[in-house]
Amino acid sequence: MRYEVRDPGVAVVTFDRPERLNTWARDISSGFYAAIDRADADPDVRVIVWTGNGRAFCAGADLGSASGESLGAGLQKTDGTNVSRLVGERHPYFLTTVRKPIIAAINGACVGIGLTHALMCDIRFAAAGAKFNTAFARRGLIAEYGISWILPRLAGWGVATELLLSGRTFRAEEAHRLGLVHDVVPAEELTEHTLAYAEDIARNCAPASLAVIKQQLYGDAMDGVVDVSARAEKLMHESLRRPDVIEGITSFIEKRQPAFPPLAPSDP
């Protein structure tokens, strides 16, 4: 796992096991959790970018490692009963609870639990030709860890049903047409494109606003419009008491870049 923070406050988390296509296992999951927690707690970090090194973003669960950390080896040891021991302690939806925007730069194969995690990121860019696959039905598994919740919300019920039931492979260009990624760019331009997008957010968006908006988006997903609107009114009153609003308006009038304060540990 590689971790770096770039100006003006973008943390880049890179899966760095290219020889195993960045497959998901206990060791890589623990490093990933630590990196996300580190970025979320760092006041200098405003946006998180997640990508992979090599030909894959995350090619699903590690089914064949000889280290004993793989899903296949773990299943033999636990009879499949202790799933958290096999795939990590946190469900992928934890990414929706992180206060800062998480952008996935999908550089290559994005399969199974790798796809579930990518869909739980807030924004996704993909390299042209990158392969996607739900894979679960073709491994004797079910729609795991919340993908049956997030996939219909991104692509619609019919598309989600087809992708989950067929387990077929599709590429980045189709993923874009289906609404699963926001843009497809040549592979050699993916990092630069994603970082430029992340840096624009880091420079121009208030961290407190981003945190609250994420809470609203995912927290409001299951509620009715009356409750959502009432909660938004309360949050609006709270936002008016923060210095971000004055700075946002003043910088707009003065035609300059805003200087929003970082998130404090007590912020939402």
Short mmCIF file of N, CA and C in Angstrom, two decimals, residues 127 185-193:
data_model
loop_
_atom_site.label_atom_id
_atom_site.label_comp_id
_atom_site.label_asym_id
_atom_site.label_seq_id
_atom_site.Cartn_x
_atom_site.Cartn_y
_atom_site.Cartn_z
N ALA A 127 -9.93 4.18 -16.72
CA ALA A 127 -9.07 4.12 -17.90
C ALA A 127 -9.81 3.42 -19.03
N VAL A 185 -11.06 8.01 -19.69
CA VAL A 185 -9.95 8.73 -20.30
C VAL A 185 -8.87 7.73 -20.69
N PRO A 186 -7.99 8.08 -21.62
CA PRO A 186 -6.89 7.18 -21.95
C PRO A 186 -6.09 6.81 -20.71
N ALA A 187 -5.62 5.59 -20.65
CA ALA A 187 -4.95 5.08 -19.44
C ALA A 187 -3.81 5.98 -19.00
N GLU A 188 -3.05 6.49 -19.96
CA GLU A 188 -1.89 7.31 -19.62
C GLU A 188 -2.28 8.68 -19.07
N GLU A 189 -3.56 9.06 -19.20
CA GLU A 189 -4.02 10.35 -18.71
C GLU A 189 -4.86 10.24 -17.43
N LEU A 190 -5.11 9.01 -16.98
CA LEU A 190 -6.05 8.82 -15.87
C LEU A 190 -5.58 9.51 -14.59
N THR A 191 -4.33 9.31 -14.22
CA THR A 191 -3.83 9.90 -12.97
C THR A 191 -3.90 11.41 -13.02
N GLU A 192 -3.39 11.99 -14.09
CA GLU A 192 -3.39 13.46 -14.22
C GLU A 192 -4.82 14.01 -14.21
N HIS A 193 -5.72 13.34 -14.94
CA HIS A 193 -7.11 13.79 -15.01
C HIS A 193 -7.77 13.74 -13.64
#
